[in-house]
Short mmCIF file of C-alpha atoms and ligand atoms in Angstrom, two decimals:
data_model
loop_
_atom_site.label_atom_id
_atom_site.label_comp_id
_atom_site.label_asym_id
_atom_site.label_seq_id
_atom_site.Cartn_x
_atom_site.Cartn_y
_atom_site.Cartn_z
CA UNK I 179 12.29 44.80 8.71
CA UNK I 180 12.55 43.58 12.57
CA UNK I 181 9.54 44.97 13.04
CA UNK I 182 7.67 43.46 9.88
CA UNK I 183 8.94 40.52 10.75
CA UNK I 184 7.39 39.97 14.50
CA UNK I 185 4.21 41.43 12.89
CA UNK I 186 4.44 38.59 10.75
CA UNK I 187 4.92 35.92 13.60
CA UNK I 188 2.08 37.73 15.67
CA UNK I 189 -0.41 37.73 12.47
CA UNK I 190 0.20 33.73 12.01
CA UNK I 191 0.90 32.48 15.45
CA UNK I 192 -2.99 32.04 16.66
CA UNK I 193 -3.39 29.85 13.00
CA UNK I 194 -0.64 27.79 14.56
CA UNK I 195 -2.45 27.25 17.45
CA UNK I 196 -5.31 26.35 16.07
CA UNK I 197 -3.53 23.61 13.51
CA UNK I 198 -2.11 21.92 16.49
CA UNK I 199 -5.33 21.63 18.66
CA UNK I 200 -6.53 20.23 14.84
CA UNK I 201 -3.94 17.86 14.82
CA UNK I 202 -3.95 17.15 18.54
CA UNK I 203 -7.96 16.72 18.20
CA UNK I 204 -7.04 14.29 14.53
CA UNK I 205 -4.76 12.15 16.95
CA UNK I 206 -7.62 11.37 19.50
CA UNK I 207 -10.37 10.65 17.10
CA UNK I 208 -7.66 7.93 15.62
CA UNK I 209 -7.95 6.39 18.35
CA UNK I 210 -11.42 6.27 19.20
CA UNK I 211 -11.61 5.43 15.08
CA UNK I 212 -9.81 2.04 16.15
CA UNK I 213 -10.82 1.33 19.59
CA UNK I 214 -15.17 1.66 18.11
CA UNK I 215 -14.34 -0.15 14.72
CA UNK I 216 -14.51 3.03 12.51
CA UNK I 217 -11.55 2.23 9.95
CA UNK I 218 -12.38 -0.26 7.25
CA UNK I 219 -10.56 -2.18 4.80
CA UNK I 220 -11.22 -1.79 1.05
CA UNK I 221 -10.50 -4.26 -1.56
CA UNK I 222 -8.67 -3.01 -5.16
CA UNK I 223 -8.60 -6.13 -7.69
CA UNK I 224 -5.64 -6.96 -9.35
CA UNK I 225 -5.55 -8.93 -12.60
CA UNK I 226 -3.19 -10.22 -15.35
CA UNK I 227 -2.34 -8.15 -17.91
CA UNK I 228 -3.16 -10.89 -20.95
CA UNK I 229 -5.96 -12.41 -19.77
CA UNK I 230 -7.43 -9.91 -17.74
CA UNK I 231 -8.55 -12.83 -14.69
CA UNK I 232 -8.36 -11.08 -11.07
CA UNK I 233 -5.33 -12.69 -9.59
CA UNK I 234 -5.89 -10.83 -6.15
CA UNK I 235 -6.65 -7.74 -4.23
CA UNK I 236 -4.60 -5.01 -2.54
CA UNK I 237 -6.26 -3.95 0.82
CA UNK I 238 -6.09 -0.21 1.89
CA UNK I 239 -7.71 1.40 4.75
CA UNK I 240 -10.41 3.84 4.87
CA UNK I 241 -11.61 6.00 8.02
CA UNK I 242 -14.86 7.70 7.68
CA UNK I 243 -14.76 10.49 10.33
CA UNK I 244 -18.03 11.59 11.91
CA UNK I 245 -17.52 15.07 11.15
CA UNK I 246 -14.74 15.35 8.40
CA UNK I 247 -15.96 12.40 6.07
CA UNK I 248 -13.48 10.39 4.44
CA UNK I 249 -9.95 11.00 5.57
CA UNK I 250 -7.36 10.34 3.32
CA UNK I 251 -4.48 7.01 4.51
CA UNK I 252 -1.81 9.51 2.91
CA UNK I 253 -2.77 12.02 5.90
CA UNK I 254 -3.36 9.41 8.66
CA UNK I 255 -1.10 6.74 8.17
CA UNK I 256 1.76 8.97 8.81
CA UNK I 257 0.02 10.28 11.82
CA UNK I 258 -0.34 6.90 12.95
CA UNK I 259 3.28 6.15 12.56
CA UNK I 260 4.13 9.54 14.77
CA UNK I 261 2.02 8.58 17.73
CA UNK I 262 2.71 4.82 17.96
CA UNK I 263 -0.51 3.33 16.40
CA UNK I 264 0.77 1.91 13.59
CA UNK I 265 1.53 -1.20 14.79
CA UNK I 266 -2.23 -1.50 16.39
CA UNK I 267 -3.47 -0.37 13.16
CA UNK I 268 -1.14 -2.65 10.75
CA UNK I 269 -1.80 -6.05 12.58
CA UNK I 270 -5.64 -5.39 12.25
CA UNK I 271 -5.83 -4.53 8.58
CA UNK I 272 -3.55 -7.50 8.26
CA UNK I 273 -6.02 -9.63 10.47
CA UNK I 274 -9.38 -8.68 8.30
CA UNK I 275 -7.74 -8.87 5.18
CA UNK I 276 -6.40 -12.49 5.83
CA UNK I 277 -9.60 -13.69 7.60
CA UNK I 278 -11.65 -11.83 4.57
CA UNK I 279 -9.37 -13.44 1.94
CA UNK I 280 -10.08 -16.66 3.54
CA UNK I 281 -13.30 -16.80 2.10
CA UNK I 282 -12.10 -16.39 -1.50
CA UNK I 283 -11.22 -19.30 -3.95
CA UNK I 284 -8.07 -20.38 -3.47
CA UNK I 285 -6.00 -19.10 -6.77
CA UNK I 286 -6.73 -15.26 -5.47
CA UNK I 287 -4.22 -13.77 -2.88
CA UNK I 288 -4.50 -10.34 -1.20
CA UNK I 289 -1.55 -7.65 -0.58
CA UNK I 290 -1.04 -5.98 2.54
CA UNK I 291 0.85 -2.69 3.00
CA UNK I 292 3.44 -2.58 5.69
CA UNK I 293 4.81 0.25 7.09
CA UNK I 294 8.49 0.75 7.53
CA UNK I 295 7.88 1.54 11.07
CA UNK I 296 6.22 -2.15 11.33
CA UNK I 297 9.85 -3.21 10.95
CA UNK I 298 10.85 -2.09 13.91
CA UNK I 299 9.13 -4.70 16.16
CA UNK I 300 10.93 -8.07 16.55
CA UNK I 301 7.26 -9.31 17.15
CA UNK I 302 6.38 -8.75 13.10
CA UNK I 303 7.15 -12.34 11.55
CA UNK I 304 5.29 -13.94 14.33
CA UNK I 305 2.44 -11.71 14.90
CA UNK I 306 1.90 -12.68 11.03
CA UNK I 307 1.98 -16.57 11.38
CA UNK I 308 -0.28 -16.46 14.11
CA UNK I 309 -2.57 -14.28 11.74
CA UNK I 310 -1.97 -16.28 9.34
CA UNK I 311 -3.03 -19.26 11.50
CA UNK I 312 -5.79 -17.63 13.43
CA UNK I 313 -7.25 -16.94 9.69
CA UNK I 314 -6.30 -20.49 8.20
CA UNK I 315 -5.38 -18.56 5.11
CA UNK I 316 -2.02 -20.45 3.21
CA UNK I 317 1.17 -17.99 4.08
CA UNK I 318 1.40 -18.08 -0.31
CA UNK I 319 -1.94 -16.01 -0.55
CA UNK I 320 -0.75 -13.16 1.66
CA UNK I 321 1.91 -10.48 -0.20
CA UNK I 322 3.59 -7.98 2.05
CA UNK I 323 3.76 -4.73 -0.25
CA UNK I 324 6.71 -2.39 1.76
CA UNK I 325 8.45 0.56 0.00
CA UNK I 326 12.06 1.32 -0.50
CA UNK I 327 11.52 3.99 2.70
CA UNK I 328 12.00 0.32 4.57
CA UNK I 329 15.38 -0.46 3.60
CA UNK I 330 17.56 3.00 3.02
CA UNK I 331 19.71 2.28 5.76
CA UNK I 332 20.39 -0.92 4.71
CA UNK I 333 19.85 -1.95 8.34
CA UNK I 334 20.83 -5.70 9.37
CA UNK I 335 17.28 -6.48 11.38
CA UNK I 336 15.58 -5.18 8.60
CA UNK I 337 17.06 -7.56 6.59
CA UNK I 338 16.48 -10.49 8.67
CA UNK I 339 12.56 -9.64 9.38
CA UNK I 340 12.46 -9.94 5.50
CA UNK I 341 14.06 -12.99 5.30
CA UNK I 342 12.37 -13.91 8.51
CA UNK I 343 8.92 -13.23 6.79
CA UNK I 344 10.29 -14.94 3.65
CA UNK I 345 10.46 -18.26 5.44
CA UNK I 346 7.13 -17.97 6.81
CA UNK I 347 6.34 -18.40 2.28
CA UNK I 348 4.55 -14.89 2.08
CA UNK I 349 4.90 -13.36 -0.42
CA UNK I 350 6.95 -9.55 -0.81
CA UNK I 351 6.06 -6.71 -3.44
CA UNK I 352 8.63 -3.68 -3.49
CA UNK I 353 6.01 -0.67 -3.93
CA UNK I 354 5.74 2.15 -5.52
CA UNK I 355 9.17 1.40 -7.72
CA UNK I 356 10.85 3.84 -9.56
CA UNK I 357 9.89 6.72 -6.86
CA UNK I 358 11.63 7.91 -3.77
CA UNK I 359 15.19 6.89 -3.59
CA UNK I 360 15.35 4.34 -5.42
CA UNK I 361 18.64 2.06 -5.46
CA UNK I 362 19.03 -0.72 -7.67
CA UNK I 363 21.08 -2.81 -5.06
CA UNK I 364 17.93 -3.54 -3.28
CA UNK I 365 16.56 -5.78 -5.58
CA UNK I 366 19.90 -7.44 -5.78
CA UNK I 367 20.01 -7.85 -1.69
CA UNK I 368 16.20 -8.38 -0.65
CA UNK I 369 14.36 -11.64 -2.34
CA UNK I 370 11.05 -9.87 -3.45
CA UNK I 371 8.69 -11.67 -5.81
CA UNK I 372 6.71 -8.83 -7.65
CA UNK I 373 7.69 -4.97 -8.37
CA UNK I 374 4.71 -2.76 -8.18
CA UNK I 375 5.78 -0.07 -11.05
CA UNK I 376 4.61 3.05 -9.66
CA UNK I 377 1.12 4.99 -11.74
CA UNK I 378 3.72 8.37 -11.94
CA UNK I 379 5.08 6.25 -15.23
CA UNK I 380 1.67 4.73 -15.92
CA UNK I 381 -0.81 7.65 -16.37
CA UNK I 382 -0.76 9.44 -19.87
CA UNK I 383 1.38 6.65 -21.21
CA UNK I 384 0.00 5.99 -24.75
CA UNK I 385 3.01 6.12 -27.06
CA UNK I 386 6.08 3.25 -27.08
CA UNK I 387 7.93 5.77 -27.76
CA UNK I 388 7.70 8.43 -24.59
CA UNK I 389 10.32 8.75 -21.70
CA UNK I 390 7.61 6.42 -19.51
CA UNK I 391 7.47 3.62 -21.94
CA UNK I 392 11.16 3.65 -21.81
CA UNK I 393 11.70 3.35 -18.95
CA UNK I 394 8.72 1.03 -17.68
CA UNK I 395 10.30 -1.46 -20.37
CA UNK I 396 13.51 -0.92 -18.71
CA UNK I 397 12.20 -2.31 -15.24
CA UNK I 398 10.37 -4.74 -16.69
CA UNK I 399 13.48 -6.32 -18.19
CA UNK I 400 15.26 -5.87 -14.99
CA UNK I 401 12.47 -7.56 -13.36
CA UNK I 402 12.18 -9.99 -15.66
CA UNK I 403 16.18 -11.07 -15.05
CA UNK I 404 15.94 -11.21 -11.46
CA UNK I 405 12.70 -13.53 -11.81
CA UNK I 406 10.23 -11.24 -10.60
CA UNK I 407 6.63 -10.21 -11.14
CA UNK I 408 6.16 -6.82 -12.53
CA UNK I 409 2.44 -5.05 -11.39
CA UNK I 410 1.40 -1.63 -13.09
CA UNK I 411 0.06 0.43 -10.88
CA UNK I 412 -2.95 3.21 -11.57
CA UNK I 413 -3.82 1.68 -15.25
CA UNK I 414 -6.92 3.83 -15.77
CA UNK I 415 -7.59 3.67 -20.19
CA UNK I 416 -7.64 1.31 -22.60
CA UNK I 417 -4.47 2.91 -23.60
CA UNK I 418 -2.58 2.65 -21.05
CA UNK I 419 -4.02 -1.22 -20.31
CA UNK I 420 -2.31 -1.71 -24.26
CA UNK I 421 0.99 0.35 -23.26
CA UNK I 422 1.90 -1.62 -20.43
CA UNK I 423 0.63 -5.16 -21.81
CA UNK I 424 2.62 -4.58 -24.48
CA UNK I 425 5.78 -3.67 -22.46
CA UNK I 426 5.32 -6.83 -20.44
CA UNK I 427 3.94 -5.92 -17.14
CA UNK I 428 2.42 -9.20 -15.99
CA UNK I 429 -0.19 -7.73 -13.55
CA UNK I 430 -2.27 -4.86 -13.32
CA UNK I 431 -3.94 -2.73 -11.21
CA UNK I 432 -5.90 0.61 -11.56
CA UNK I 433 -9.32 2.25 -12.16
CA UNK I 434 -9.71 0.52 -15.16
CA UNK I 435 -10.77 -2.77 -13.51
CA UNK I 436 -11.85 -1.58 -10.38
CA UNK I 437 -11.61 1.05 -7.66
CA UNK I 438 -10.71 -0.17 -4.21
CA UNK I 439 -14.21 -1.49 -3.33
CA UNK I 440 -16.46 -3.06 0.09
CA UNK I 441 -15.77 -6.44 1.13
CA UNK I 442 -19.03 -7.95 -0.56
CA UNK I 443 -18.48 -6.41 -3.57
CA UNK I 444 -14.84 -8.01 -3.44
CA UNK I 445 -16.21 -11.51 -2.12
CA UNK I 446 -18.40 -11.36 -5.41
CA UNK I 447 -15.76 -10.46 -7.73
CA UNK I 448 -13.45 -12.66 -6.83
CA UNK I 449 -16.47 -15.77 -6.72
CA UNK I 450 -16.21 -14.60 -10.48
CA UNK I 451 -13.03 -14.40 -11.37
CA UNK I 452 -13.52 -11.43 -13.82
CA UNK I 453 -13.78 -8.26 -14.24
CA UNK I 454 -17.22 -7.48 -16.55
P1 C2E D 87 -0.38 2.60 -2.40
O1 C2E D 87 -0.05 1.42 -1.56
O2 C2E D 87 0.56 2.94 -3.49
O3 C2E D 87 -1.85 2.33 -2.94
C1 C2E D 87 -2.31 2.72 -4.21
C2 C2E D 87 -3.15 3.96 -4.12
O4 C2E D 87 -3.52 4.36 -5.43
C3 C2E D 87 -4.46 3.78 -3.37
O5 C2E D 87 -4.79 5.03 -2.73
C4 C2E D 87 -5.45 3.48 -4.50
O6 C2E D 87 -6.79 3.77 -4.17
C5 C2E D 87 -4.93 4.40 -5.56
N1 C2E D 87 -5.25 3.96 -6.93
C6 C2E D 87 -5.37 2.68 -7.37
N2 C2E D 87 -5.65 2.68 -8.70
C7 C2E D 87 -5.71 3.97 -9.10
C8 C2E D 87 -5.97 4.60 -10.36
O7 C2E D 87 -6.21 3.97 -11.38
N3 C2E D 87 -5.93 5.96 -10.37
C9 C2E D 87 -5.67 6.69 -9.25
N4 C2E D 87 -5.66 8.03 -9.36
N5 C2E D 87 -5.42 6.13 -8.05
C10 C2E D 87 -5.45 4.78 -7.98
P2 C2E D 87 -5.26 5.10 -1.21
O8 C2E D 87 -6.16 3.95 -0.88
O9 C2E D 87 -5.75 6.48 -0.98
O10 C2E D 87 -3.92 4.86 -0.40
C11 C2E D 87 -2.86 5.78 -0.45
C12 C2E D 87 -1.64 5.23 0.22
O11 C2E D 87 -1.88 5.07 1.64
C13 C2E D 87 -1.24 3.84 -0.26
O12 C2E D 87 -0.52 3.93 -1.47
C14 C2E D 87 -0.42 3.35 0.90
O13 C2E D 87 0.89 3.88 0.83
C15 C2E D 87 -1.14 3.96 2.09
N6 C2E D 87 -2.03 2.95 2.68
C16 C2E D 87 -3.31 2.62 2.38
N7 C2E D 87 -3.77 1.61 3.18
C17 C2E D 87 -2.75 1.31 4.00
C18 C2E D 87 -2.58 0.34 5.07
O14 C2E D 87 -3.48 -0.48 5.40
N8 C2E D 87 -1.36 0.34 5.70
C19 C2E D 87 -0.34 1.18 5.34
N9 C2E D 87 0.82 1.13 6.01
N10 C2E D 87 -0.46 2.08 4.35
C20 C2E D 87 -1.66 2.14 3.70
CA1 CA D 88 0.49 -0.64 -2.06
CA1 CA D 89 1.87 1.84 -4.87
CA1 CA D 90 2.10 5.06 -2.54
#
């Protein structure tokens, strides 16, 4: 078995190698990705639920590589968090999204993801009012989306950058809800304005009926109580547009109205207002 097993470690040790010099190789071209302006920023509209107006968009990054194509933010974000570019890469999606959303009407706001290791700086409530500033964009058009990954150690300077970003007037969305570890005493401690109901409970739901209804109506109530916005996330059919209208999510967001999409074609939608 001894023997097996070191044949084992010999037979996948060189694929080891080689994933590292991948990943040490993925690291580098991050860099040079942000340093020559190859990441974008990509526009997903948001609208209400009843009268299906665009309300805003949610920015989220996009890095072409030269020789990979697209890479996905669910791979490199979390690369960019291990090797200390997060913060680089955070304050300038922030920056083109606010300067970008500048240029919109002013009843349209746009959502920025954080990262949890964002909250780490002390510098994060002021580097966003000087964005803020440098963009002339009103602190109530920007949203901070941050997950529950943020606040699991209940941490005291997390909890006074929120409230610290809170006085700037921004505006804070609690993503991906209902996933992860979830505790309900977060909504009770941390002042968030919206809930962004996570698309695991939002795809396939048709019937009133099913475990997702059930409990999507239960955090809309509990949204609802606490004064707070509820978004649906991933809303891709007609059904599932119905389900969740019907169960009182006030926003939505998903396929169905629009995949995250270039700056122009954002500019133009929101000149419009609508969705066609
Ligand atoms: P997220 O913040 O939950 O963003 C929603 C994701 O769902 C986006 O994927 C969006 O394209 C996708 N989506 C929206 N509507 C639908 C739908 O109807 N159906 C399906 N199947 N998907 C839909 P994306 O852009 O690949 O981003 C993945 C995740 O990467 C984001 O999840 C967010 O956690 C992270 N991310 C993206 N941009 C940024 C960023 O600028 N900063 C940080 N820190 N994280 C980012
Ligand atoms: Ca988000
Ligand atoms: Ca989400
Ligand atoms: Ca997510």
């Amino acid at each position: 078995a001894k023997a097996a097993g070191k044949g084992c470690f010999r037979f996948f040790a060189p694929e080891m190698h080689e994933a590292a010099r991948e990943r040490q190789r993925m690291e580098s071209d991050l860099r040079v990705a942000l340093e020559k302006g190859q990441l974008r920023v990509v526009f997903q509209p948001c609208v209400d639920a009843s009268t299906e107006a665009v309300t805003g968009f949610e920015a989220l990054i996009r890095w072409d590589h030269p020789e990979h194509g697209p890479v996905s933010p669910a791979q490199f974000i979390p690369l960019a968090e291990e090797i200390g570019l997060i913060n680089e890469i955070g304050e300038w999606v922030l920056r083109t999204a606010c300067v970008e959303a500048a240029k919109w009407p002013h009843n349209i706001s746009v959502a920025v993801n954080l990262s949890p290791v964002q909250f780490k700086s002390h510098a994060l409530p002021s580097t966003v009012r000087a964005i803020l500033a440098e963009a002339d964009l009103d602190a109530t058009r920007l949203e901070l989306e941050i997950t529950e990954g943020v606040l699991l150690n209940n941490d005291q300077h997390v909890h006074d950058m929120i409230h610290a970003l809170k006085a700037i007037g921004v505006k804070l969305a609690l993503d991906d809800f209902g996933t992860g570890y979830s505790s309900l005493s977060y909504l009770l401690r941390v002042p968030f304005d919206k809930i962004k109901i996570d698309q695991s409970f939002v795809r396939g739901a048709s019937d009133p009926a099913s475990r997702n209804a059930v409990l999507i109506r239960a955090m809309v109530g509990l949204a609802s109580d606490l004064k707070m916005q509820t978004t649906a996330e991933g809303v891709e059919t007609q059904e599932e547009l119905m389900l969740v209208r019907s169960l009182g999510c006030s926003l939505v967001q998903g396929y169905f109205f629009g995949k995250p999409m270039p700056v122009e074609e954002a500019r133009e939608l929101a000149a419009k207002g609508a969705v066609e």
